[in-house]
mmCIF file of C-alpha atoms in Angstrom:
data_model
loop_
_atom_site.group_PDB
_atom_site.id
_atom_site.type_symbol
_atom_site.label_atom_id
_atom_site.label_comp_id
_atom_site.label_asym_id
_atom_site.label_seq_id
_atom_site.Cartn_x
_atom_site.Cartn_y
_atom_site.Cartn_z
ATOM 1 C CA MET A 604 -8.347 36.456 -5.707
ATOM 2 C CA SER A 605 -10.841 34.080 -7.216
ATOM 3 C CA SER A 606 -7.995 31.812 -8.339
ATOM 4 C CA LEU A 607 -6.471 31.928 -4.856
ATOM 5 C CA GLY A 608 -9.835 31.056 -3.282
ATOM 6 C CA THR A 609 -10.233 28.131 -5.659
ATOM 7 C CA CYS A 610 -6.755 26.829 -4.776
ATOM 8 C CA LEU A 611 -7.457 27.183 -1.058
ATOM 9 C CA ALA A 612 -10.783 25.381 -1.400
ATOM 10 C CA SER A 613 -9.164 22.573 -3.392
ATOM 11 C CA GLY A 614 -6.380 22.299 -0.804
ATOM 12 C CA ALA A 615 -8.917 22.168 2.017
ATOM 13 C CA ARG A 616 -10.824 19.377 0.278
ATOM 14 C CA ARG A 617 -7.645 17.377 -0.244
ATOM 15 C CA LEU A 618 -6.651 17.893 3.392
ATOM 16 C CA GLY A 619 -10.093 16.749 4.474
ATOM 17 C CA ARG A 620 -9.787 13.578 2.399
ATOM 18 C CA GLU A 621 -6.323 12.865 3.826
ATOM 19 C CA LEU A 622 -7.605 13.315 7.378
ATOM 20 C CA ALA A 623 -10.539 11.039 6.622
ATOM 21 C CA ALA A 624 -8.139 8.419 5.259
ATOM 22 C CA LEU A 625 -6.046 8.690 8.437
ATOM 23 C CA ARG A 626 -9.155 8.201 10.571
ATOM 24 C CA ARG A 627 -10.109 5.115 8.554
ATOM 25 C CA THR A 628 -6.589 3.716 8.936
ATOM 26 C CA ALA A 629 -6.571 4.281 12.686
ATOM 27 C CA SER A 630 -10.025 2.734 13.001
ATOM 28 C CA ALA A 631 -8.966 -0.314 10.976
ATOM 29 C CA ALA A 632 -5.897 -0.792 13.197
ATOM 30 C CA VAL A 633 -8.125 -0.862 16.285
ATOM 31 C CA ARG A 634 -11.020 -2.941 14.939
ATOM 32 C CA ARG A 635 -9.418 -5.839 13.048
ATOM 33 C CA PRO A 636 -6.110 -7.545 12.185
ATOM 34 C CA GLY A 637 -4.556 -6.262 8.992
ATOM 35 C CA PRO A 638 -1.689 -4.248 7.509
ATOM 36 C CA GLU A 639 -2.669 -1.198 9.552
ATOM 37 C CA ARG A 640 -2.348 -3.116 12.821
ATOM 38 C CA ASP A 641 0.860 -4.774 11.600
ATOM 39 C CA THR A 642 2.350 -1.322 11.032
ATOM 40 C CA VAL A 643 1.438 -0.260 14.575
ATOM 41 C CA VAL A 644 2.953 -3.453 16.023
ATOM 42 C CA GLN A 645 6.208 -3.038 14.069
ATOM 43 C CA SER A 646 6.472 0.617 15.137
ATOM 44 C CA CYS A 647 6.027 -0.311 18.794
ATOM 45 C CA LYS A 648 8.583 -3.115 18.457
ATOM 46 C CA ALA A 649 11.144 -0.757 16.895
ATOM 47 C CA ALA A 650 10.641 1.778 19.683
ATOM 48 C CA GLY A 651 10.846 -0.962 22.325
ATOM 49 C CA ALA A 652 14.061 -2.369 20.821
ATOM 50 C CA ALA A 653 15.664 1.091 20.844
ATOM 51 C CA ILE A 654 14.661 1.692 24.464
ATOM 52 C CA ALA A 655 15.973 -1.724 25.515
ATOM 53 C CA ALA A 656 19.284 -1.112 23.723
ATOM 54 C CA TRP A 657 19.692 2.254 25.431
ATOM 55 C CA ALA A 658 18.790 0.799 28.826
ATOM 56 C CA LEU A 659 21.493 -1.854 28.420
ATOM 57 C CA THR A 660 24.323 0.233 26.954
ATOM 58 C CA GLY A 661 23.609 3.757 28.169
ATOM 59 C CA TRP A 662 21.891 3.287 31.523
ATOM 60 C CA TRP A 663 23.424 0.047 32.821
ATOM 61 C CA LEU A 664 26.820 -0.329 31.079
ATOM 62 C CA LYS A 665 27.453 3.441 30.770
ATOM 63 C CA ALA A 666 28.984 2.965 27.304
ATOM 64 C CA PRO A 667 30.846 6.054 26.028
ATOM 65 C CA LEU A 668 28.835 6.343 22.783
ATOM 66 C CA ALA A 669 25.720 4.388 23.734
ATOM 67 C CA LEU A 670 23.687 6.195 21.037
ATOM 68 C CA LEU A 671 24.914 3.677 18.450
ATOM 69 C CA ALA A 672 23.090 0.782 20.144
ATOM 70 C CA PRO A 673 19.499 2.159 20.100
ATOM 71 C CA TRP A 674 20.112 3.707 16.681
ATOM 72 C CA THR A 675 21.114 0.319 15.273
ATOM 73 C CA ALA A 676 18.279 -1.525 17.041
ATOM 74 C CA LEU A 677 15.712 0.958 15.738
ATOM 75 C CA THR A 678 16.743 0.489 12.112
ATOM 76 C CA LEU A 679 16.893 -3.306 12.253
ATOM 77 C CA VAL A 680 13.246 -3.966 13.184
ATOM 78 C CA GLU A 681 12.394 -4.573 9.533
ATOM 79 C CA THR A 682 9.221 -5.711 7.794
ATOM 80 C CA THR A 683 10.455 -9.333 7.807
ATOM 81 C CA VAL A 684 12.847 -11.293 9.995
ATOM 82 C CA TYR A 685 14.954 -12.154 6.954
ATOM 83 C CA ARG A 686 15.398 -8.466 6.170
ATOM 84 C CA SER A 687 16.447 -7.852 9.754
ATOM 85 C CA PHE A 688 19.206 -10.462 9.466
ATOM 86 C CA ARG A 689 20.295 -9.244 6.047
ATOM 87 C CA SER A 690 20.217 -5.575 7.059
ATOM 88 C CA GLY A 691 22.035 -6.421 10.279
ATOM 89 C CA LEU A 692 24.962 -7.953 8.404
ATOM 90 C CA GLN A 693 25.065 -5.069 5.937
ATOM 91 C CA GLN A 694 24.894 -2.494 8.692
ATOM 92 C CA LEU A 695 27.591 -4.145 10.778
ATOM 93 C CA ALA A 696 29.883 -4.164 7.749
ATOM 94 C CA VAL A 697 29.405 -0.482 6.905
ATOM 95 C CA ILE A 698 29.480 0.695 10.528
ATOM 96 C CA MET A 699 32.696 -1.215 11.207
ATOM 97 C CA ALA A 700 34.214 0.315 8.082
ATOM 98 C CA GLY A 701 32.999 3.781 9.081
ATOM 99 C CA ALA A 702 34.351 3.530 12.631
ATOM 100 C CA VAL A 703 37.735 2.175 11.589
ATOM 101 C CA TRP A 704 38.175 4.652 8.726
ATOM 102 C CA ALA A 705 37.121 7.624 10.884
ATOM 103 C CA SER A 706 39.583 6.575 13.604
ATOM 104 C CA PHE A 707 42.353 6.336 10.999
ATOM 105 C CA ALA A 708 41.429 9.812 9.705
ATOM 106 C CA MET A 709 41.520 11.256 13.233
ATOM 107 C CA ALA A 710 44.916 9.685 13.891
ATOM 108 C CA ALA A 711 46.295 10.900 10.541
ATOM 109 C CA THR A 712 45.219 14.493 11.214
ATOM 110 C CA GLY A 713 46.269 14.574 14.844
ATOM 111 C CA GLY A 714 42.688 14.772 16.105
ATOM 112 C CA SER A 715 41.563 17.591 13.786
ATOM 113 C CA THR A 716 37.801 17.308 13.357
ATOM 114 C CA LEU A 717 37.682 19.213 10.068
ATOM 115 C CA GLY A 718 40.700 17.415 8.639
ATOM 116 C CA ALA A 719 39.307 14.022 9.604
ATOM 117 C CA MET A 720 35.987 14.868 7.921
ATOM 118 C CA LEU A 721 37.805 15.857 4.725
ATOM 119 C CA ILE A 722 39.508 12.470 4.672
ATOM 120 C CA ALA A 723 36.748 10.206 5.987
ATOM 121 C CA LEU A 724 33.442 11.466 4.612
ATOM 122 C CA PRO A 725 34.087 11.502 0.816
ATOM 123 C CA ALA A 726 35.462 7.965 0.940
ATOM 124 C CA MET A 727 32.666 6.633 3.171
ATOM 125 C CA VAL A 728 29.879 8.242 1.133
ATOM 126 C CA LEU A 729 31.326 6.642 -1.999
ATOM 127 C CA PHE A 730 31.815 3.338 -0.152
ATOM 128 C CA GLY A 731 28.164 3.408 0.937
ATOM 129 C CA THR A 732 26.924 3.518 -2.666
ATOM 130 C CA TYR A 733 28.042 -0.068 -3.260
ATOM 131 C CA ARG A 734 24.866 -1.852 -4.286
ATOM 132 C CA ARG A 735 25.439 -4.854 -1.990
ATOM 133 C CA PHE A 736 24.935 -2.597 1.014
ATOM 134 C CA GLY A 737 21.502 -1.434 -0.138
ATOM 135 C CA ALA A 738 19.894 1.218 2.065
ATOM 136 C CA GLN A 739 22.406 0.493 4.843
ATOM 137 C CA GLY A 740 25.272 2.100 2.909
ATOM 138 C CA LEU A 741 24.494 5.540 4.342
ATOM 139 C CA TYR A 742 25.300 4.379 7.877
ATOM 140 C CA GLY A 743 29.029 4.179 7.139
ATOM 141 C CA ALA A 744 29.267 7.935 6.655
ATOM 142 C CA THR A 745 27.017 8.735 9.617
ATOM 143 C CA THR A 746 29.066 6.443 11.859
ATOM 144 C CA SER A 747 32.188 8.278 10.774
ATOM 145 C CA LEU A 748 30.511 11.543 11.754
ATOM 146 C CA PHE A 749 29.644 10.161 15.216
ATOM 147 C CA VAL A 750 33.189 8.922 15.819
ATOM 148 C CA ILE A 751 34.818 12.144 14.597
ATOM 149 C CA ALA A 752 32.415 14.373 16.572
ATOM 150 C CA TYR A 753 32.966 12.306 19.724
ATOM 151 C CA GLY A 754 36.723 12.844 19.331
ATOM 152 C CA SER A 755 38.019 9.540 20.677
ATOM 153 C CA TYR A 756 39.898 7.378 18.179
ATOM 154 C CA SER A 757 41.997 4.974 20.264
ATOM 155 C CA PRO A 758 41.790 1.221 19.540
ATOM 156 C CA SER A 759 39.706 0.718 22.709
ATOM 157 C CA ALA A 760 37.270 3.457 21.607
ATOM 158 C CA VAL A 761 36.881 1.800 18.215
ATOM 159 C CA GLY A 762 36.216 -1.480 19.997
ATOM 160 C CA HIS A 763 33.510 0.208 22.059
ATOM 161 C CA ARG A 764 31.847 1.538 18.874
ATOM 162 C CA LEU A 765 31.769 -1.934 17.365
ATOM 163 C CA LEU A 766 30.487 -3.517 20.592
ATOM 164 C CA GLU A 767 27.709 -0.935 20.922
ATOM 165 C CA THR A 768 26.674 -1.509 17.315
ATOM 166 C CA LEU A 769 26.717 -5.273 17.755
ATOM 167 C CA THR A 770 24.609 -4.982 20.925
ATOM 168 C CA GLY A 771 22.003 -2.873 19.128
ATOM 169 C CA ALA A 772 21.934 -5.297 16.195
ATOM 170 C CA VAL A 773 21.388 -8.309 18.445
ATOM 171 C CA ILE A 774 18.575 -6.577 20.335
ATOM 172 C CA GLY A 775 16.871 -5.285 17.173
ATOM 173 C CA ILE A 776 16.998 -8.634 15.371
ATOM 174 C CA GLY A 777 16.040 -10.530 18.513
ATOM 175 C CA VAL A 778 12.983 -8.371 19.171
ATOM 176 C CA ASN A 779 11.824 -8.675 15.568
ATOM 177 C CA ALA A 780 12.300 -12.455 15.496
ATOM 178 C CA CYS A 781 10.912 -13.322 18.926
ATOM 179 C CA VAL A 782 8.199 -10.728 19.659
ATOM 180 C CA LEU A 783 5.252 -11.252 17.286
ATOM 181 C CA PRO A 784 7.515 -11.963 14.299
ATOM 182 C CA PRO A 785 5.967 -10.389 11.185
ATOM 183 C CA VAL A 786 4.198 -12.937 8.977
ATOM 184 C CA HIS A 787 2.771 -11.318 5.859
ATOM 185 C CA LEU A 788 0.907 -14.341 4.503
ATOM 186 C CA ARG A 789 -2.398 -12.705 5.480
ATOM 187 C CA ASN A 790 -1.708 -9.398 3.753
ATOM 188 C CA VAL A 791 -2.214 -10.583 0.174
ATOM 189 C CA ARG A 792 -5.803 -11.664 0.801
ATOM 190 C CA GLU A 793 -6.528 -8.502 2.802
ATOM 191 C CA GLN A 794 -5.162 -6.255 0.077
ATOM 192 C CA LEU A 795 -7.138 -8.209 -2.533
ATOM 193 C CA ALA A 796 -10.314 -7.874 -0.456
ATOM 194 C CA ARG A 797 -9.820 -4.097 -0.330
ATOM 195 C CA LEU A 798 -10.165 -3.878 -4.102
ATOM 196 C CA PRO A 799 -13.777 -5.129 -4.428
ATOM 197 C CA ARG A 800 -14.806 -3.652 -1.062
ATOM 198 C CA ASP A 801 -13.574 -0.135 -1.870
ATOM 199 C CA SER A 802 -14.746 -0.427 -5.499
ATOM 200 C CA ALA A 803 -18.246 -1.264 -4.280
ATOM 201 C CA ALA A 804 -18.226 1.739 -1.939
ATOM 202 C CA LEU A 805 -17.120 4.040 -4.767
ATOM 203 C CA LEU A 806 -19.742 2.712 -7.196
ATOM 204 C CA ARG A 807 -22.536 3.083 -4.629
ATOM 205 C CA THR A 808 -21.478 6.643 -3.802
ATOM 206 C CA MET A 809 -21.489 7.529 -7.495
ATOM 207 C CA ALA A 810 -24.866 5.870 -8.057
ATOM 208 C CA GLU A 811 -26.504 7.745 -5.195
ATOM 209 C CA ALA A 812 -25.188 11.107 -6.379
ATOM 210 C CA LEU A 813 -25.960 10.574 -10.082
ATOM 211 C CA ARG A 814 -29.640 10.092 -9.241
ATOM 212 C CA THR A 815 -29.806 13.607 -7.778
ATOM 213 C CA ARG A 816 -27.511 16.606 -8.230
ATOM 214 C CA TRP A 817 -23.776 16.062 -7.941
ATOM 215 C CA THR A 818 -21.098 18.718 -7.625
ATOM 216 C CA ALA A 819 -17.566 19.324 -8.830
ATOM 217 C CA SER A 820 -16.317 18.322 -5.392
ATOM 218 C CA ASP A 821 -18.148 14.993 -5.675
ATOM 219 C CA ALA A 822 -16.631 14.196 -9.075
ATOM 220 C CA GLU A 823 -13.142 15.198 -7.926
ATOM 221 C CA SER A 824 -13.503 12.967 -4.878
ATOM 222 C CA TRP A 825 -14.614 10.009 -7.030
ATOM 223 C CA HIS A 826 -11.632 10.395 -9.322
ATOM 224 C CA ASP A 827 -9.272 10.683 -6.355
ATOM 225 C CA GLN A 828 -10.705 7.495 -4.815
ATOM 226 C CA ALA A 829 -10.384 5.644 -8.136
ATOM 227 C CA ARG A 830 -6.738 6.649 -8.440
ATOM 228 C CA ARG A 831 -6.122 5.400 -4.908
ATOM 229 C CA LEU A 832 -7.755 2.102 -5.875
ATOM 230 C CA ALA A 833 -5.484 1.854 -8.913
ATOM 231 C CA ARG A 834 -2.464 1.850 -6.587
ATOM 232 C CA ILE A 835 -3.650 -1.195 -4.625
ATOM 233 C CA PRO A 836 -2.550 -3.824 -7.225
ATOM 234 C CA ALA A 837 1.030 -2.607 -6.762
ATOM 235 C CA ALA A 838 0.570 -3.083 -3.008
ATOM 236 C CA VAL A 839 -0.709 -6.610 -3.694
ATOM 237 C CA SER A 840 2.440 -7.413 -5.705
ATOM 238 C CA GLU A 841 4.570 -6.099 -2.854
ATOM 239 C CA ALA A 842 2.563 -8.171 -0.362
ATOM 240 C CA ARG A 843 3.176 -11.284 -2.461
ATOM 241 C CA ARG A 844 6.917 -10.635 -2.327
ATOM 242 C CA TRP A 845 6.678 -10.185 1.441
ATOM 243 C CA THR A 846 4.731 -13.439 1.658
ATOM 244 C CA MET A 847 7.660 -15.344 0.189
ATOM 245 C CA GLU A 848 10.238 -13.441 2.194
ATOM 246 C CA SER A 849 8.436 -13.488 5.540
ATOM 247 C CA SER A 850 8.711 -17.273 5.819
ATOM 248 C CA ARG A 851 12.520 -17.204 5.617
ATOM 249 C CA LEU A 852 14.327 -17.469 8.978
ATOM 250 C CA ASN A 853 11.029 -16.741 10.721
ATOM 251 C CA PRO A 854 10.201 -18.785 13.837
ATOM 252 C CA GLY A 855 6.633 -17.476 13.794
ATOM 253 C CA THR A 856 5.625 -18.863 10.407
ATOM 254 C CA ARG A 857 4.388 -22.174 11.814
ATOM 255 C CA LEU A 858 3.116 -20.744 15.090
ATOM 256 C CA ARG A 859 0.787 -18.019 13.822
ATOM 257 C CA ARG A 860 -2.426 -18.625 11.907
ATOM 258 C CA THR A 861 -2.199 -17.145 8.425
ATOM 259 C CA GLY A 862 -5.517 -18.192 6.847
ATOM 260 C CA PRO A 863 -6.202 -19.854 3.502
ATOM 261 C CA GLU A 864 -4.123 -19.374 0.374
ATOM 262 C CA PRO A 865 -5.083 -16.220 -1.582
ATOM 263 C CA PRO A 866 -5.931 -16.207 -5.314
ATOM 264 C CA GLY A 867 -3.000 -16.268 -7.740
ATOM 265 C CA PRO A 868 -1.392 -13.423 -9.722
ATOM 266 C CA ASP A 869 -4.049 -13.692 -12.476
ATOM 267 C CA HIS A 870 -6.477 -12.191 -9.982
ATOM 268 C CA ASP A 871 -4.180 -9.157 -9.674
ATOM 269 C CA LEU A 872 -4.237 -8.572 -13.438
ATOM 270 C CA ARG A 873 -8.034 -8.744 -13.480
ATOM 271 C CA TRP A 874 -8.396 -6.126 -10.765
ATOM 272 C CA ARG A 875 -5.719 -3.938 -12.310
ATOM 273 C CA SER A 876 -8.060 -3.807 -15.310
ATOM 274 C CA VAL A 877 -11.082 -3.069 -13.088
ATOM 275 C CA THR A 878 -9.402 -0.149 -11.341
ATOM 276 C CA GLY A 879 -8.123 1.217 -14.651
ATOM 277 C CA HIS A 880 -11.681 1.374 -16.021
ATOM 278 C CA LEU A 881 -12.905 3.025 -12.815
ATOM 279 C CA VAL A 882 -10.232 5.699 -13.192
ATOM 280 C CA THR A 883 -11.360 6.400 -16.763
ATOM 281 C CA ILE A 884 -15.059 6.512 -15.823
ATOM 282 C CA THR A 885 -14.485 8.891 -12.913
ATOM 283 C CA ARG A 886 -12.211 11.044 -15.083
ATOM 284 C CA ALA A 887 -15.030 11.399 -17.608
ATOM 285 C CA LEU A 888 -17.470 12.405 -14.859
ATOM 286 C CA ASP A 889 -14.901 14.779 -13.378
ATOM 287 C CA GLY A 890 -14.628 16.446 -16.782
ATOM 288 C CA LEU A 891 -18.365 17.132 -16.652
ATOM 289 C CA SER A 892 -18.279 18.673 -13.200
ATOM 290 C CA ASP A 893 -17.864 22.300 -14.331
ATOM 291 C CA GLU A 894 -21.027 24.246 -14.933
ATOM 292 C CA ASP A 895 -20.068 24.987 -18.552
ATOM 293 C CA ALA A 896 -19.408 21.320 -19.251
ATOM 294 C CA ARG A 897 -22.845 20.325 -17.913
ATOM 295 C CA LEU A 898 -24.256 21.481 -21.247
ATOM 296 C CA ASN A 899 -22.482 18.509 -22.848
ATOM 297 C CA ALA A 900 -23.470 16.015 -20.144
ATOM 298 C CA PRO A 901 -25.812 13.098 -20.846
ATOM 299 C CA GLY A 902 -29.425 13.595 -19.848
ATOM 300 C CA SER A 903 -30.775 12.763 -16.410
ATOM 301 C CA ALA A 904 -32.565 9.656 -17.726
ATOM 302 C CA PHE A 905 -29.282 8.225 -19.017
ATOM 303 C CA LEU A 906 -27.451 9.031 -15.758
ATOM 304 C CA THR A 907 -30.258 7.504 -13.687
ATOM 305 C CA ARG A 908 -30.030 4.288 -15.709
ATOM 306 C CA TYR A 909 -26.249 4.427 -15.337
ATOM 307 C CA ALA A 910 -26.695 4.726 -11.559
ATOM 308 C CA GLU A 911 -28.697 1.485 -11.598
ATOM 309 C CA LEU A 912 -25.885 -0.239 -13.473
ATOM 310 C CA ALA A 913 -23.336 1.117 -10.978
ATOM 311 C CA ASP A 914 -25.402 -0.323 -8.130
ATOM 312 C CA GLN A 915 -25.469 -3.736 -9.824
ATOM 313 C CA MET A 916 -21.703 -3.687 -10.343
ATOM 314 C CA ALA A 917 -21.302 -2.710 -6.692
ATOM 315 C CA ASP A 918 -23.370 -5.773 -5.713
ATOM 316 C CA PHE A 919 -21.002 -8.000 -7.623
ATOM 317 C CA CYS A 920 -17.989 -6.314 -5.968
ATOM 318 C CA ASP A 921 -19.563 -6.809 -2.526
ATOM 319 C CA GLU A 922 -20.156 -10.493 -3.229
ATOM 320 C CA GLU A 923 -16.531 -11.006 -4.255
ATOM 321 C CA ALA A 924 -15.227 -9.053 -1.262
ATOM 322 C CA HIS A 925 -17.293 -11.291 1.025
ATOM 323 C CA ALA A 926 -15.847 -14.394 -0.666
ATOM 324 C CA LEU A 927 -12.276 -13.177 -0.181
ATOM 325 C CA GLU A 928 -12.833 -12.137 3.431
ATOM 326 C CA SER A 929 -14.451 -15.486 4.266
ATOM 327 C CA GLY A 930 -11.635 -17.473 2.662
ATOM 328 C CA SER A 931 -13.553 -18.670 -0.417
ATOM 329 C CA ALA A 932 -12.101 -18.660 -3.900
ATOM 330 C CA PRO A 933 -13.698 -15.856 -5.952
ATOM 331 C CA CYS A 934 -13.551 -17.951 -9.115
ATOM 332 C CA SER A 935 -15.507 -20.892 -7.709
ATOM 333 C CA PRO A 936 -19.259 -21.485 -8.264
ATOM 334 C CA ARG A 937 -21.195 -19.764 -5.506
ATOM 335 C CA GLY A 938 -24.822 -20.564 -6.338
ATOM 336 C CA GLU A 939 -27.508 -18.907 -8.379
ATOM 337 C CA GLU A 940 -27.538 -15.503 -6.662
ATOM 338 C CA PRO A 941 -24.206 -14.161 -8.035
ATOM 339 C CA ARG A 942 -25.140 -15.440 -11.491
ATOM 340 C CA ARG A 943 -28.434 -13.600 -11.351
ATOM 341 C CA THR A 944 -26.537 -10.477 -10.257
ATOM 342 C CA ALA A 945 -24.260 -10.677 -13.296
ATOM 343 C CA GLU A 946 -27.127 -11.381 -15.695
ATOM 344 C CA GLU A 947 -29.167 -8.472 -14.315
ATOM 345 C CA ALA A 948 -26.148 -6.181 -14.703
ATOM 346 C CA TRP A 949 -25.778 -7.157 -18.353
ATOM 347 C CA ARG A 950 -29.507 -6.597 -18.933
ATOM 348 C CA LEU A 951 -29.187 -3.107 -17.467
ATOM 349 C CA TYR A 952 -26.198 -2.487 -19.702
ATOM 350 C CA ASP A 953 -28.190 -3.566 -22.767
ATOM 351 C CA ARG A 954 -30.982 -1.134 -21.828
ATOM 352 C CA LEU A 955 -28.377 1.595 -21.331
ATOM 353 C CA ALA A 956 -26.961 0.849 -24.780
ATOM 354 C CA THR A 957 -30.466 1.165 -26.211
ATOM 355 C CA ASP A 958 -30.833 4.572 -24.533
ATOM 356 C CA PHE A 959 -27.507 5.594 -26.069
ATOM 357 C CA THR A 960 -28.714 4.875 -29.615
ATOM 358 C CA GLU A 961 -31.548 7.336 -29.069
ATOM 359 C CA GLN A 962 -29.229 10.197 -28.131
ATOM 360 C CA SER A 963 -27.890 12.841 -30.491
ATOM 361 C CA GLY A 964 -25.603 15.852 -30.356
ATOM 362 C CA VAL A 965 -22.506 16.549 -28.272
ATOM 363 C CA PRO A 966 -23.500 14.466 -25.173
ATOM 364 C CA VAL A 967 -23.152 11.315 -27.294
ATOM 365 C CA ALA A 968 -19.353 11.458 -26.940
ATOM 366 C CA VAL A 969 -19.462 11.351 -23.132
ATOM 367 C CA SER A 970 -22.228 8.745 -23.068
ATOM 368 C CA GLY A 971 -20.238 6.603 -25.472
ATOM 369 C CA GLU A 972 -17.115 6.802 -23.328
ATOM 370 C CA LEU A 973 -19.081 5.820 -20.211
ATOM 371 C CA LEU A 974 -20.765 3.002 -22.125
ATOM 372 C CA VAL A 975 -17.527 1.544 -23.530
ATOM 373 C CA GLU A 976 -15.645 1.730 -20.228
ATOM 374 C CA SER A 977 -18.602 0.268 -18.328
ATOM 375 C CA SER A 978 -18.761 -2.634 -20.760
ATOM 376 C CA GLN A 979 -15.090 -3.394 -20.147
ATOM 377 C CA LEU A 980 -15.537 -2.936 -16.400
ATOM 378 C CA LEU A 981 -18.548 -5.236 -16.282
ATOM 379 C CA ARG A 982 -16.747 -7.847 -18.369
ATOM 380 C CA ALA A 983 -13.788 -7.767 -15.950
ATOM 381 C CA LEU A 984 -16.056 -8.018 -12.915
ATOM 382 C CA THR A 985 -18.022 -10.963 -14.286
ATOM 383 C CA SER A 986 -15.147 -12.761 -16.006
ATOM 384 C CA TYR A 987 -14.757 -15.425 -13.288
ATOM 385 C CA ASP A 988 -18.476 -16.121 -13.198
ATOM 386 C CA THR A 989 -18.554 -16.349 -17.015
ATOM 387 C CA ALA A 990 -15.611 -18.731 -17.012
ATOM 388 C CA VAL A 991 -17.364 -20.967 -14.500
ATOM 389 C CA ARG A 992 -20.555 -21.100 -16.572
ATOM 390 C CA GLU A 993 -18.615 -21.862 -19.768
ATOM 391 C CA SER A 994 -16.677 -24.679 -18.090
ATOM 392 C CA GLU A 995 -19.885 -26.173 -16.707
ATOM 393 C CA ALA A 996 -21.582 -25.964 -20.119
ATOM 394 C CA ALA A 997 -18.650 -27.786 -21.718
#
């Protein structure tokens, strides 16, 4: 029963964190432009394209299988205009093949639904695995199912299927290209700004708790947040690919403001290192969260000093987040204040290292791990500022 209660409590905490993340996402979509709002816009466009396709084919033209038009339109409002065109061609190819092959199967079996499925579906599922069709390959088999279930396989019926599909494709691609066409040039900088902003929030939360009494739930939450941060560099890489792709065949590229150029891929590698060290640090603290493990934890004086260092690292993260959000280059000289922040952080680290040399016993292992990872984290956070000072000295 105790184990069940622990599982339920852990599940409730995870659910609470997921709900909190959903609230933050919804709030971000309302308050400012960004990937969250882009997702809402694309969802509304896809729904609008499907409704428009149904209104044209099902309500006005009374097409016999009008479902194909909104279905096609819905799937072709892609993340970029180029993908909409590419997916449209792929989908037209597989849907035409599915409709023609299903009609042949119906004719060969004299209209037998089961017999036509035995002929059409294995071949179309295999046909859809051809790599050139990508994710659209599945639609060949589903189109065959629609045609066979509808029961009409005359040449005019096949023509209607193709016309309905073409209508949906034109509407879906047209809506995506002409109504707020997606331009992802802004997303790289926004994703990069999330890294220092969320890292600063995590470090400040840890610092505040380490000065008092922190719980197992706190440590688990820190580790979960750090792992979420570690996934952002992959999102940055994806955003960079979208940046290149979103300018292809896109009429909105020159019409919509996209902001300054973001830092290059070297910046991604640096923050991949930062998030990796945060994951290790929070894992070490999470390992100390049990009551039994607290006997091996560093003393309160060490943790209080560590909290001061975490606050200083958070200051540096905040300063870099502000630079990215304002359009500045994070590796450019930004005055004496950020340099003083970095120097103060290193002084705190030196004092923490001095405290470590005075420790003895089992807690030394945990203190050493925190000290080593913090050194690497601080070096990654201050690497741009260090490079600037070295270049100026030369």
